[in-house]
Coordinates of C-alpha atoms and ligand atoms in Angstrom, one line a residue:
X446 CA 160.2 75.9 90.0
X447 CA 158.9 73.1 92.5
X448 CA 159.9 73.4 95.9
X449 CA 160.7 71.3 98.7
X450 CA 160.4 71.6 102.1
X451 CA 162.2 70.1 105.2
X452 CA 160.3 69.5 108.6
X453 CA 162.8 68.6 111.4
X454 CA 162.0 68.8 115.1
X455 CA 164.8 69.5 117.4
X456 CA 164.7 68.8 121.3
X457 CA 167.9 69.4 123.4
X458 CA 170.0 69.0 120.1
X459 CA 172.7 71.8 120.4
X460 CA 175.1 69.3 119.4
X461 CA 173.2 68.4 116.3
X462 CA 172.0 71.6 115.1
X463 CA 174.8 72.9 113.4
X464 CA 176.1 69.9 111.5
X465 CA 172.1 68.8 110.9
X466 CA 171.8 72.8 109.1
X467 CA 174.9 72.0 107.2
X468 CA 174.2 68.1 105.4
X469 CA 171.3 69.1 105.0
X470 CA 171.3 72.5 103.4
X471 CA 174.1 71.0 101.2
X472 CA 171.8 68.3 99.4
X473 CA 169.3 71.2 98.9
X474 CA 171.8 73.4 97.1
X475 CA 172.7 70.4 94.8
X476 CA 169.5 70.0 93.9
X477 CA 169.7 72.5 91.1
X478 CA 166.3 72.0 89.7
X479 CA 164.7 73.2 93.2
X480 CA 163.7 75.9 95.7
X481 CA 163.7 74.6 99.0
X482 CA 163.4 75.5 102.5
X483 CA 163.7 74.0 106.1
X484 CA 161.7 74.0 108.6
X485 CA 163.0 73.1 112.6
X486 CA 160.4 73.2 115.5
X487 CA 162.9 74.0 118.8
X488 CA 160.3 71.7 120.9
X489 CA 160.7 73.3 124.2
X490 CA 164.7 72.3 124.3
X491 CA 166.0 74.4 127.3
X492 CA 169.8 74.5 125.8
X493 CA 171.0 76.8 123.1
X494 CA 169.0 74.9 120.6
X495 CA 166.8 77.7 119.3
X496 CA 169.4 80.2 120.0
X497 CA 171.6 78.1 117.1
X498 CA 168.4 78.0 114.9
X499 CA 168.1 81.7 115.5
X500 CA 171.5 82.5 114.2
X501 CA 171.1 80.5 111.1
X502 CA 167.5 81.6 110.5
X503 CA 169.2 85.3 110.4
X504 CA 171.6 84.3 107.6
X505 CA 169.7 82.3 105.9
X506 CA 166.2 83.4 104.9
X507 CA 165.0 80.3 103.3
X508 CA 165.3 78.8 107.1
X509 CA 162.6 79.4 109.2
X510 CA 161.7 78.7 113.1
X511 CA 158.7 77.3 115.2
X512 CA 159.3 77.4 119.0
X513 CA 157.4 76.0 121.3
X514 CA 156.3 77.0 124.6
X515 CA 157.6 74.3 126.1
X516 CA 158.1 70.2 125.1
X517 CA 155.1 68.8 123.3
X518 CA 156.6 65.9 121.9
X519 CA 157.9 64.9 118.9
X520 CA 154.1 64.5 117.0
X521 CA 153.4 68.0 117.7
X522 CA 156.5 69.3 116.9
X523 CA 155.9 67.5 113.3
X524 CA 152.5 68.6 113.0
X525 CA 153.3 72.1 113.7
X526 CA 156.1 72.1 110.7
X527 CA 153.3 71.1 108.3
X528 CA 151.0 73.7 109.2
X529 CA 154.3 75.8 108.1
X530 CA 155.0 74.3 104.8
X531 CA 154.7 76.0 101.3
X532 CA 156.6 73.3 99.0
X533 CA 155.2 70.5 96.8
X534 CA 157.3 67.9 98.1
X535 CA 157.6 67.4 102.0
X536 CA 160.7 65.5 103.9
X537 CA 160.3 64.9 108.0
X538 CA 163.4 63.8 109.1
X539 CA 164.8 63.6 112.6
X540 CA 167.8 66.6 113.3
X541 CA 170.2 64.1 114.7
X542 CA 171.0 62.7 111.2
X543 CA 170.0 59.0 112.0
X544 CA 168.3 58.9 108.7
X545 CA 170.6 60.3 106.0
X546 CA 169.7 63.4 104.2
X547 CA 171.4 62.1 101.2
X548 CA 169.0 60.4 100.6
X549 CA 166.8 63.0 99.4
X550 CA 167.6 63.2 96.0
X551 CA 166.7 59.6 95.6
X552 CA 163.3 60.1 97.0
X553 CA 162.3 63.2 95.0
X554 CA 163.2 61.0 92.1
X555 CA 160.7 58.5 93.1
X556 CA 158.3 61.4 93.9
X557 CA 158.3 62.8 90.2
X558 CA 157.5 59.2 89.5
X559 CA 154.2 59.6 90.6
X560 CA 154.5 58.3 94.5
X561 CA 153.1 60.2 97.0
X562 CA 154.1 58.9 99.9
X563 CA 157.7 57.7 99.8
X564 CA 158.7 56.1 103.7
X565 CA 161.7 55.0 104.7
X566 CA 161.7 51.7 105.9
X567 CA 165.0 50.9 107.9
X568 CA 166.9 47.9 106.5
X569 CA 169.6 48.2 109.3
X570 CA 169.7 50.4 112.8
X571 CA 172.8 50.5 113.7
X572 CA 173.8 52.2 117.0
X573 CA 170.6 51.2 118.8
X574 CA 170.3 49.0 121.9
X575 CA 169.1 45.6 121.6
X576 CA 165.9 47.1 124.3
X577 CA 165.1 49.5 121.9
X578 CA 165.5 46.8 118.3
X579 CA 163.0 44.5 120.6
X580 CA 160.6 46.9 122.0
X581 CA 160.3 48.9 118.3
X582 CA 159.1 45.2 117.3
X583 CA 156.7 44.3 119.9
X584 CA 155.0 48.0 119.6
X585 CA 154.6 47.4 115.8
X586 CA 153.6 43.5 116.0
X587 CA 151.4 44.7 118.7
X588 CA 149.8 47.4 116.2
X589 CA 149.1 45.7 113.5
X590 CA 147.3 42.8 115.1
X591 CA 145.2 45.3 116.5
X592 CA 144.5 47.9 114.4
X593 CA 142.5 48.2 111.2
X594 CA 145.0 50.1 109.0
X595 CA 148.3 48.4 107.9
X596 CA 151.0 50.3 109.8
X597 CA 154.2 49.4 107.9
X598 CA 157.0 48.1 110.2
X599 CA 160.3 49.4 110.8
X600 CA 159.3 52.7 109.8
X601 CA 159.6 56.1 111.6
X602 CA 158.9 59.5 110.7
X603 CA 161.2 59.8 108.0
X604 CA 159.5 60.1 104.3
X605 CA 158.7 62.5 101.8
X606 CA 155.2 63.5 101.2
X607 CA 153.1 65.3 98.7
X608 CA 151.7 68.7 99.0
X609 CA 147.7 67.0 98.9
X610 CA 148.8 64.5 101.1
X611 CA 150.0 67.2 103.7
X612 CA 147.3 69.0 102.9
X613 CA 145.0 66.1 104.2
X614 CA 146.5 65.8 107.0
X615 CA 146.3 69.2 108.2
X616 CA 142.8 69.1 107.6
X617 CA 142.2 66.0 109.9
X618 CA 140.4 67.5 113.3
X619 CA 142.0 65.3 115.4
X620 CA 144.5 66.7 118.4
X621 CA 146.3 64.2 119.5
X622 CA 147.8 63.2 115.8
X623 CA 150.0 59.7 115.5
X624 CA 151.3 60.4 112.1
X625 CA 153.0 57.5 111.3
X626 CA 149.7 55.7 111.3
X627 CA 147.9 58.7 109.7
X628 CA 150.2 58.5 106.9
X629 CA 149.4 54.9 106.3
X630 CA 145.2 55.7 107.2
X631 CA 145.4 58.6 104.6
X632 CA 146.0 56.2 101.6
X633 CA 147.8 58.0 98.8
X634 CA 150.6 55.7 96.2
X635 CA 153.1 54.6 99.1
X636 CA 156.7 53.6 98.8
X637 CA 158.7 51.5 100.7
X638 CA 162.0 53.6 100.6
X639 CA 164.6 50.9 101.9
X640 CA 167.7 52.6 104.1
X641 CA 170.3 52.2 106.4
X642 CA 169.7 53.6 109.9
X643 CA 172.5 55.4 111.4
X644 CA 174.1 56.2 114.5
X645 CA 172.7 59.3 116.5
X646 CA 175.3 61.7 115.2
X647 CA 175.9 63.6 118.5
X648 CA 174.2 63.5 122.2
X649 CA 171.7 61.0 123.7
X650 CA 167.9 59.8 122.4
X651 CA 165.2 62.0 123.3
X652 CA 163.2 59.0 123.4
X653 CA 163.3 57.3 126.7
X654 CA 161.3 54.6 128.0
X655 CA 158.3 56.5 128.7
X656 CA 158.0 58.7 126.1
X657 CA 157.9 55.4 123.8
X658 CA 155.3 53.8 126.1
X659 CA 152.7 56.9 125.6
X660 CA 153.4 57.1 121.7
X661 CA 152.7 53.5 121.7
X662 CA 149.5 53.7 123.4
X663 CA 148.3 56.8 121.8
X664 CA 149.1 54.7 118.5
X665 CA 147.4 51.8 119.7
X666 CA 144.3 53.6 121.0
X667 CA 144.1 56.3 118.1
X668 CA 143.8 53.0 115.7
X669 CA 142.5 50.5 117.8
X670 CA 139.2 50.0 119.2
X671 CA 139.7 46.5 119.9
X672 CA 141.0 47.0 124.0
X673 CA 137.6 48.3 124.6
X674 CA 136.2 45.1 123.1
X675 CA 138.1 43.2 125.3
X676 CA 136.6 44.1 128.2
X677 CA 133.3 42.7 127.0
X678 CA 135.1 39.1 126.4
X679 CA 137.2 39.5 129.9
X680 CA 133.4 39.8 131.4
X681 CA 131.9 36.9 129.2
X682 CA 134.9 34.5 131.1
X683 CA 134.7 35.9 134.3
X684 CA 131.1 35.6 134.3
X685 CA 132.2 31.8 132.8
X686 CA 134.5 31.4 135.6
X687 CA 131.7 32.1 138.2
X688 CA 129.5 29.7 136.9
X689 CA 131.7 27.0 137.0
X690 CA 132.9 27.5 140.8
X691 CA 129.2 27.7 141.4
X692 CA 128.7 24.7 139.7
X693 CA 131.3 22.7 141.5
X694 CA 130.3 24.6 144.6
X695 CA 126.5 23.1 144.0
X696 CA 127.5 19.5 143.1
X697 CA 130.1 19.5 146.3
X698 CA 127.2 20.1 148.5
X699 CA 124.6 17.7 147.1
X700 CA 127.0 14.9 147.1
X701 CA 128.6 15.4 150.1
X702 CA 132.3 15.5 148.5
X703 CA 134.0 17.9 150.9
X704 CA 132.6 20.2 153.3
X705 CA 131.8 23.7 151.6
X706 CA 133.9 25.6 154.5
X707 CA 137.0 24.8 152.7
X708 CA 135.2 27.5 150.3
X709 CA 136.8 29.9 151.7
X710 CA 139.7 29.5 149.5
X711 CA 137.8 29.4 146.1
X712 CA 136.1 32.5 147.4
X713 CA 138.9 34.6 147.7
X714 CA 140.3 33.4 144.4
X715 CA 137.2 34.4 142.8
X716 CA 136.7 37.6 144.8
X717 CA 140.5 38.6 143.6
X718 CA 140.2 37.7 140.1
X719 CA 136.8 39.3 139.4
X720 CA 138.1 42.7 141.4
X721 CA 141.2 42.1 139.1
X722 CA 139.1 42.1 135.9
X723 CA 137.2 44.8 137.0
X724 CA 140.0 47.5 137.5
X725 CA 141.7 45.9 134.3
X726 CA 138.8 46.7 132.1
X727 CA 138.2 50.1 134.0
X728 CA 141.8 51.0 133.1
X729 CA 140.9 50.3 129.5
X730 CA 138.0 52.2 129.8
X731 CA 139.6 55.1 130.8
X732 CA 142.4 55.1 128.6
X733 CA 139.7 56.2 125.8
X734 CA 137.6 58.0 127.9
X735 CA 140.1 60.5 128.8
X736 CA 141.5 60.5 125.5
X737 CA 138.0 61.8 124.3
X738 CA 137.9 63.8 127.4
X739 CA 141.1 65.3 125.7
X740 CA 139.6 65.8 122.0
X741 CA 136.6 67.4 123.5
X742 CA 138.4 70.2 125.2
X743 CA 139.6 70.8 121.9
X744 CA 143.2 71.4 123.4
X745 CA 145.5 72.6 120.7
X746 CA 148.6 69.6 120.2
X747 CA 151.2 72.8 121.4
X748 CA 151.6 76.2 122.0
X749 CA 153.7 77.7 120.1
X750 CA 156.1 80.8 121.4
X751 CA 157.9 82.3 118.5
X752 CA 158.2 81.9 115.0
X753 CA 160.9 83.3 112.7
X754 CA 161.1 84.2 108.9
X755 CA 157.4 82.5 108.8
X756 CA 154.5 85.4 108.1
X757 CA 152.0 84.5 109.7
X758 CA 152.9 85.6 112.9
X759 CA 150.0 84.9 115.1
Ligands
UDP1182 N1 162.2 65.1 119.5 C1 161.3 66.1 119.7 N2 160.6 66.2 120.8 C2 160.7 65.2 121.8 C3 161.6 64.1 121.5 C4 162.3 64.0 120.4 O1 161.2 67.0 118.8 O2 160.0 65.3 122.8 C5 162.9 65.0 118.2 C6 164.4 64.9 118.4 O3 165.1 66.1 118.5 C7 164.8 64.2 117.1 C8 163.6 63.4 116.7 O4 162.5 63.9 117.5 O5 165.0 65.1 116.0 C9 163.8 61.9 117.1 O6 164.2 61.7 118.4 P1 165.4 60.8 118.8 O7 166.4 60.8 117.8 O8 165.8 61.1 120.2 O9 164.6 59.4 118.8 P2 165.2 58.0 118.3 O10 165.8 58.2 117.0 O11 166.1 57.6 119.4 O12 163.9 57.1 118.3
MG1183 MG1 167.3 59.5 116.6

Protein backbone atom coordinates (compact mmCIF):
# COMPACT_ATOMS: atom_id res chain seq x y z
CA UNK A 1 0.00 0.00 0.00
CA UNK A 2 1.51 3.52 -0.83
CA UNK A 3 1.96 5.75 1.90
CA UNK A 4 1.83 9.35 2.61
CA UNK A 5 3.44 11.43 4.82
CA UNK A 6 2.61 14.80 6.51
CA UNK A 7 5.51 17.30 7.41
CA UNK A 8 4.17 20.17 9.69
CA UNK A 9 6.32 22.47 11.68
CA UNK A 10 4.89 23.88 14.83
CA UNK A 11 6.26 27.06 16.73
CA UNK A 12 4.27 28.33 19.83
CA UNK A 13 1.06 26.59 18.45
CA UNK A 14 -0.56 25.07 21.55
CA UNK A 15 -3.67 26.49 20.40
CA UNK A 16 -3.34 24.77 17.06
CA UNK A 17 -1.96 21.51 17.92
CA UNK A 18 -4.79 19.70 18.95
CA UNK A 19 -7.46 20.66 16.35
CA UNK A 20 -4.35 20.63 13.52
CA UNK A 21 -3.83 16.56 14.87
CA UNK A 22 -7.46 16.09 14.56
CA UNK A 23 -8.43 17.54 10.54
CA UNK A 24 -5.77 16.29 9.68
CA UNK A 25 -5.56 12.81 10.92
CA UNK A 26 -9.32 12.64 9.78
CA UNK A 27 -8.54 13.12 5.92
CA UNK A 28 -5.80 10.42 6.39
CA UNK A 29 -8.26 7.79 7.84
CA UNK A 30 -10.64 8.50 4.86
CA UNK A 31 -8.23 7.83 2.61
CA UNK A 32 -8.86 4.18 2.66
CA UNK A 33 -6.43 3.19 -0.05
CA UNK A 34 -3.40 4.61 2.15
CA UNK A 35 -0.94 4.25 5.03
CA UNK A 36 0.02 7.43 6.20
CA UNK A 37 1.87 9.14 8.91
CA UNK A 38 2.53 12.73 10.26
CA UNK A 39 5.35 14.26 10.95
CA UNK A 40 5.42 17.76 13.45
CA UNK A 41 8.85 19.46 14.12
CA UNK A 42 8.11 21.41 17.79
CA UNK A 43 10.72 24.19 16.47
CA UNK A 44 11.95 25.42 19.73
CA UNK A 45 8.15 26.57 20.85
CA UNK A 46 8.63 27.21 24.69
CA UNK A 47 4.76 26.58 25.45
CA UNK A 48 3.10 23.16 25.80
CA UNK A 49 3.52 22.60 22.15
CA UNK A 50 5.65 19.49 22.24
CA UNK A 51 4.19 18.43 25.48
CA UNK A 52 0.65 18.17 23.27
CA UNK A 53 2.61 16.42 20.41
CA UNK A 54 4.06 14.10 23.07
CA UNK A 55 0.68 13.04 24.24
CA UNK A 56 -0.59 12.26 20.80
CA UNK A 57 2.60 10.64 19.63
CA UNK A 58 1.87 8.15 22.69
CA UNK A 59 -1.47 7.21 21.37
CA UNK A 60 -0.98 7.20 18.20
CA UNK A 61 2.13 5.46 16.76
CA UNK A 62 1.76 6.43 13.22
CA UNK A 63 2.59 10.15 14.70
CA UNK A 64 6.04 10.92 15.23
CA UNK A 65 8.05 13.98 16.79
CA UNK A 66 11.23 16.12 15.92
CA UNK A 67 12.19 18.65 18.58
CA UNK A 68 14.48 21.14 18.26
CA UNK A 69 16.93 22.58 20.50
CA UNK A 70 15.68 25.67 20.26
CA UNK A 71 13.91 27.90 17.15
CA UNK A 72 15.55 27.42 13.79
CA UNK A 73 13.07 28.70 11.71
CA UNK A 74 10.51 27.49 9.77
CA UNK A 75 13.09 26.08 6.68
CA UNK A 76 14.81 24.00 9.03
CA UNK A 77 11.98 22.81 10.74
CA UNK A 78 10.76 21.53 7.14
CA UNK A 79 13.94 20.25 6.17
CA UNK A 80 14.29 18.29 9.23
CA UNK A 81 10.63 16.49 8.59
CA UNK A 82 11.99 15.24 5.23
CA UNK A 83 15.05 13.78 6.53
CA UNK A 84 12.22 11.86 8.64
CA UNK A 85 9.90 10.73 5.85
CA UNK A 86 9.28 7.11 4.64
CA UNK A 87 6.10 7.67 2.34
CA UNK A 88 5.84 8.02 -1.48
CA UNK A 89 3.86 11.00 -1.40
CA UNK A 90 4.92 14.12 0.76
CA UNK A 91 2.44 17.02 2.02
CA UNK A 92 4.19 20.24 4.04
CA UNK A 93 1.55 22.13 5.30
CA UNK A 94 1.58 24.80 7.98
CA UNK A 95 -0.09 23.44 11.64
CA UNK A 96 -2.30 26.46 11.99
CA UNK A 97 -4.70 25.10 9.25
CA UNK A 98 -4.29 28.30 6.86
CA UNK A 99 -4.08 25.84 4.05
CA UNK A 100 -6.87 23.26 4.23
CA UNK A 101 -6.02 19.73 4.79
CA UNK A 102 -9.00 18.73 2.81
CA UNK A 103 -7.50 19.28 0.28
CA UNK A 104 -5.30 16.42 0.26
CA UNK A 105 -7.23 14.02 -1.34
CA UNK A 106 -7.44 16.18 -4.35
CA UNK A 107 -3.77 16.49 -4.66
CA UNK A 108 -2.93 12.77 -4.21
CA UNK A 109 -5.38 12.46 -7.05
CA UNK A 110 -3.32 14.69 -9.24
CA UNK A 111 -0.16 12.84 -7.87
CA UNK A 112 -1.25 9.33 -9.28
CA UNK A 113 -1.63 11.39 -12.34
CA UNK A 114 1.85 11.50 -12.87
CA UNK A 115 2.75 15.18 -11.20
CA UNK A 116 5.38 15.31 -8.99
CA UNK A 117 5.27 18.40 -7.56
CA UNK A 118 1.75 19.50 -6.93
CA UNK A 119 1.96 23.43 -5.10
CA UNK A 120 -0.62 25.23 -3.89
CA UNK A 121 -0.96 28.45 -5.26
CA UNK A 122 -3.33 30.76 -3.12
CA UNK A 123 -6.25 32.19 -5.13
CA UNK A 124 -7.49 34.13 -1.98
CA UNK A 125 -5.80 34.92 1.63
CA UNK A 126 -8.16 35.85 3.56
CA UNK A 127 -7.40 37.00 7.21
CA UNK A 128 -4.12 38.59 6.27
CA UNK A 129 -3.19 42.29 6.56
CA UNK A 130 -2.96 44.41 3.71
CA UNK A 131 1.22 44.82 4.95
CA UNK A 132 1.58 41.43 4.68
CA UNK A 133 -0.77 40.90 0.87
CA UNK A 134 1.83 43.90 -0.34
CA UNK A 135 5.06 42.88 1.05
CA UNK A 136 4.36 38.83 -0.04
CA UNK A 137 4.20 40.67 -3.61
CA UNK A 138 7.14 42.85 -3.59
CA UNK A 139 9.35 39.85 -2.14
CA UNK A 140 8.21 37.64 -5.05
CA UNK A 141 8.24 40.47 -7.90
CA UNK A 142 11.54 41.26 -6.43
CA UNK A 143 12.59 37.42 -6.87
CA UNK A 144 11.79 36.73 -9.98
CA UNK A 145 13.40 39.68 -11.62
CA UNK A 146 16.37 38.69 -10.07
CA UNK A 147 16.81 35.29 -9.98
CA UNK A 148 17.43 32.62 -12.66
CA UNK A 149 14.83 30.05 -11.69
CA UNK A 150 11.06 30.86 -12.06
CA UNK A 151 9.84 31.01 -8.41
CA UNK A 152 5.95 30.68 -8.80
CA UNK A 153 4.09 33.46 -7.02
CA UNK A 154 1.66 33.35 -4.35
CA UNK A 155 2.90 30.16 -3.23
CA UNK A 156 4.16 28.99 0.18
CA UNK A 157 5.19 25.84 1.60
CA UNK A 158 2.15 24.02 1.05
CA UNK A 159 2.40 21.11 -1.70
CA UNK A 160 2.72 17.56 -2.02
CA UNK A 161 5.87 16.07 -3.38
CA UNK A 162 7.17 12.85 -4.62
CA UNK A 163 9.39 10.47 -2.78
CA UNK A 164 12.56 11.22 -5.71
CA UNK A 165 11.79 14.61 -5.48
CA UNK A 166 12.31 14.59 -1.65
CA UNK A 167 14.89 12.46 -2.07
CA UNK A 168 16.75 15.25 -4.17
CA UNK A 169 16.42 17.52 -1.98
CA UNK A 170 17.78 15.85 0.90
CA UNK A 171 20.64 15.15 -1.07
CA UNK A 172 21.43 18.87 -1.91
CA UNK A 173 24.57 19.97 0.35
CA UNK A 174 23.47 23.16 0.99
CA UNK A 175 22.72 24.45 4.77
CA UNK A 176 20.94 27.15 4.61
CA UNK A 177 17.97 25.58 2.31
CA UNK A 178 15.06 28.05 0.84
CA UNK A 179 12.73 25.36 -0.24
CA UNK A 180 10.31 27.11 -1.92
CA UNK A 181 12.78 28.07 -4.57
CA UNK A 182 14.47 24.65 -4.34
CA UNK A 183 11.30 23.03 -5.17
CA UNK A 184 10.98 25.16 -8.28
CA UNK A 185 15.26 24.78 -8.98
CA UNK A 186 14.71 20.95 -8.68
CA UNK A 187 12.52 20.66 -11.81
CA UNK A 188 10.34 17.64 -11.59
CA UNK A 189 6.26 17.79 -13.55
CA UNK A 190 4.85 20.80 -11.34
CA UNK A 191 1.29 21.68 -10.65
CA UNK A 192 -0.32 24.75 -9.97
CA UNK A 193 -2.81 23.53 -7.16
CA UNK A 194 -5.25 26.58 -6.98
CA UNK A 195 -6.79 27.18 -3.24
CA UNK A 196 -8.29 29.34 -0.89
CA UNK A 197 -6.10 30.70 1.92
CA UNK A 198 -7.68 30.68 5.24
CA UNK A 199 -7.69 32.40 8.35
CA UNK A 200 -4.93 31.43 11.05
CA UNK A 201 -7.28 29.05 12.91
CA UNK A 202 -6.03 30.03 16.46
CA UNK A 203 -3.12 32.41 17.97
CA UNK A 204 -0.91 35.04 16.14
CA UNK A 205 1.73 34.60 12.94
CA UNK A 206 4.95 33.32 13.77
CA UNK A 207 6.09 35.38 10.99
CA UNK A 208 6.83 38.87 11.98
CA UNK A 209 8.50 41.43 10.14
CA UNK A 210 11.87 40.28 10.51
CA UNK A 211 11.68 36.92 10.24
CA UNK A 212 10.15 37.66 6.62
CA UNK A 213 13.00 40.17 5.88
CA UNK A 214 15.78 37.34 6.44
CA UNK A 215 13.74 34.55 4.42
CA UNK A 216 13.50 37.06 1.77
CA UNK A 217 17.15 37.79 1.58
CA UNK A 218 18.27 34.35 2.13
CA UNK A 219 15.85 33.65 -0.94
CA UNK A 220 17.09 36.39 -2.90
CA UNK A 221 20.79 35.67 -2.19
CA UNK A 222 20.52 31.73 -2.37
CA UNK A 223 19.13 32.34 -6.14
CA UNK A 224 20.51 35.57 -7.03
CA UNK A 225 23.89 36.52 -7.89
CA UNK A 226 22.87 39.55 -9.51
CA UNK A 227 23.35 42.11 -6.11
CA UNK A 228 26.98 41.22 -6.39
CA UNK A 229 26.87 42.39 -9.99
CA UNK A 230 25.57 45.43 -9.10
CA UNK A 231 28.23 46.63 -7.34
CA UNK A 232 30.42 46.46 -10.40
CA UNK A 233 27.70 48.83 -12.32
CA UNK A 234 27.21 51.16 -9.02
CA UNK A 235 31.26 51.62 -9.50
CA UNK A 236 31.11 52.01 -13.48
CA UNK A 237 28.61 55.39 -12.50
CA UNK A 238 30.33 56.53 -9.78
CA UNK A 239 33.49 56.36 -11.53
CA UNK A 240 31.01 58.20 -14.46
CA UNK A 241 29.93 60.71 -11.93
CA UNK A 242 33.61 61.64 -11.16
CA UNK A 243 34.56 62.25 -14.40
CA UNK A 244 31.93 64.48 -15.15
CA UNK A 245 32.41 66.83 -11.91
CA UNK A 246 35.99 66.72 -13.02
CA UNK A 247 35.15 67.68 -16.31
CA UNK A 248 32.96 70.63 -15.38
CA UNK A 249 35.54 71.32 -12.66
CA UNK A 250 38.32 71.63 -15.61
CA UNK A 251 36.24 73.70 -18.09
CA UNK A 252 35.12 76.08 -14.97
CA UNK A 253 38.75 76.94 -14.49
CA UNK A 254 39.98 77.41 -18.05
CA UNK A 255 37.18 79.70 -18.84
CA UNK A 256 36.95 81.54 -15.95
CA UNK A 257 33.11 80.67 -15.29
CA UNK A 258 33.03 80.82 -11.50
CA UNK A 259 35.75 80.66 -9.11
CA UNK A 260 36.63 76.87 -8.22
CA UNK A 261 36.26 77.70 -4.25
CA UNK A 262 32.64 77.39 -4.51
CA UNK A 263 33.94 73.64 -5.10
CA UNK A 264 33.67 73.01 -1.96
CA UNK A 265 30.11 72.09 -2.29
CA UNK A 266 30.50 69.63 -5.36
CA UNK A 267 33.22 68.10 -3.16
CA UNK A 268 31.35 67.11 -0.37
CA UNK A 269 28.54 65.84 -2.69
CA UNK A 270 30.95 63.74 -4.35
CA UNK A 271 32.90 62.77 -1.23
CA UNK A 272 29.28 61.62 0.30
CA UNK A 273 28.05 59.80 -2.58
CA UNK A 274 31.18 57.82 -3.41
CA UNK A 275 31.55 56.88 0.63
CA UNK A 276 27.81 56.05 0.14
CA UNK A 277 28.43 53.60 -2.77
CA UNK A 278 31.20 52.28 -1.14
CA UNK A 279 29.51 50.95 2.11
CA UNK A 280 26.43 50.07 -0.14
CA UNK A 281 28.39 47.68 -2.21
CA UNK A 282 30.35 46.52 0.90
CA UNK A 283 27.01 45.57 2.49
CA UNK A 284 26.35 43.52 -0.59
CA UNK A 285 29.45 42.06 -0.47
CA UNK A 286 29.10 40.84 2.82
CA UNK A 287 25.78 39.62 2.60
CA UNK A 288 27.33 36.57 0.43
CA UNK A 289 30.45 36.49 2.03
CA UNK A 290 29.11 35.62 5.28
CA UNK A 291 26.64 33.45 3.83
CA UNK A 292 29.65 31.38 2.39
CA UNK A 293 31.41 32.05 5.64
CA UNK A 294 28.18 30.07 6.94
CA UNK A 295 28.27 27.07 4.29
CA UNK A 296 31.82 26.64 4.96
CA UNK A 297 31.63 25.98 8.69
CA UNK A 298 29.41 23.43 7.53
CA UNK A 299 26.88 24.38 10.41
CA UNK A 300 24.05 21.97 10.52
CA UNK A 301 20.36 24.07 9.59
CA UNK A 302 19.28 22.82 13.51
CA UNK A 303 19.96 20.82 16.27
CA UNK A 304 17.70 18.62 17.05
CA UNK A 305 16.78 17.56 20.95
CA UNK A 306 14.37 14.66 20.90
CA UNK A 307 12.72 12.59 18.54
CA UNK A 308 9.74 10.32 19.27
CA UNK A 309 8.30 7.08 17.52
CA UNK A 310 11.17 7.79 14.79
CA UNK A 311 14.22 4.95 14.97
CA UNK A 312 16.88 6.51 14.28
CA UNK A 313 17.57 7.96 17.39
CA UNK A 314 20.78 9.71 17.03
N1 LIG B 1 6.93 28.19 12.06
C1 LIG B 1 8.05 27.49 12.50
N2 LIG B 1 9.13 28.19 12.94
C2 LIG B 1 9.18 29.56 12.92
C3 LIG B 1 8.03 30.26 12.43
C4 LIG B 1 6.93 29.55 12.00
O1 LIG B 1 8.05 26.26 12.53
O2 LIG B 1 10.18 30.13 13.33
C5 LIG B 1 5.74 27.42 11.59
C6 LIG B 1 4.42 27.83 12.23
O3 LIG B 1 4.19 27.13 13.43
C7 LIG B 1 3.42 27.46 11.14
C8 LIG B 1 4.20 27.69 9.86
O4 LIG B 1 5.58 27.68 10.22
O5 LIG B 1 3.06 26.09 11.18
C9 LIG B 1 3.84 28.99 9.19
O6 LIG B 1 3.91 30.05 10.11
P1 LIG B 1 2.80 31.16 10.22
O7 LIG B 1 1.45 30.54 10.07
O8 LIG B 1 3.02 31.89 11.49
O9 LIG B 1 3.15 32.08 8.99
P2 LIG B 1 2.14 32.85 8.03
O10 LIG B 1 1.09 31.86 7.63
O11 LIG B 1 1.61 33.97 8.84
O12 LIG B 1 3.01 33.27 6.89
MG1 LIG C 1 -0.04 30.78 8.88
Amino acid sequence: MKKVSLVIPMYYEEKVAEECYKRTKKVLEDLKDYEHEIIFINDGSKDKTLEILEGIAKKDENVKVISFSRNFGHQAAVTAGLKEVTGDAIVIIDADLQDPPELIPDMLKLWEEGNEVIYGKRKTRSGESVFKLMTAKMFYNTLNALSDVDIPKDTGDFRLVDRKVVDSMNNLPEHNKFLRGLWSWLGYKQYAFEYERKERFAGETKYPLKKMLKLASDGIISFSSKPIKLVGLLGIISIAISFIILIYALVSYIFKLNQLSAGWTSLMVAITFFAGVQLLSLWIMSEYIGRIYDETKGRPQYIVDKKINIENNQ
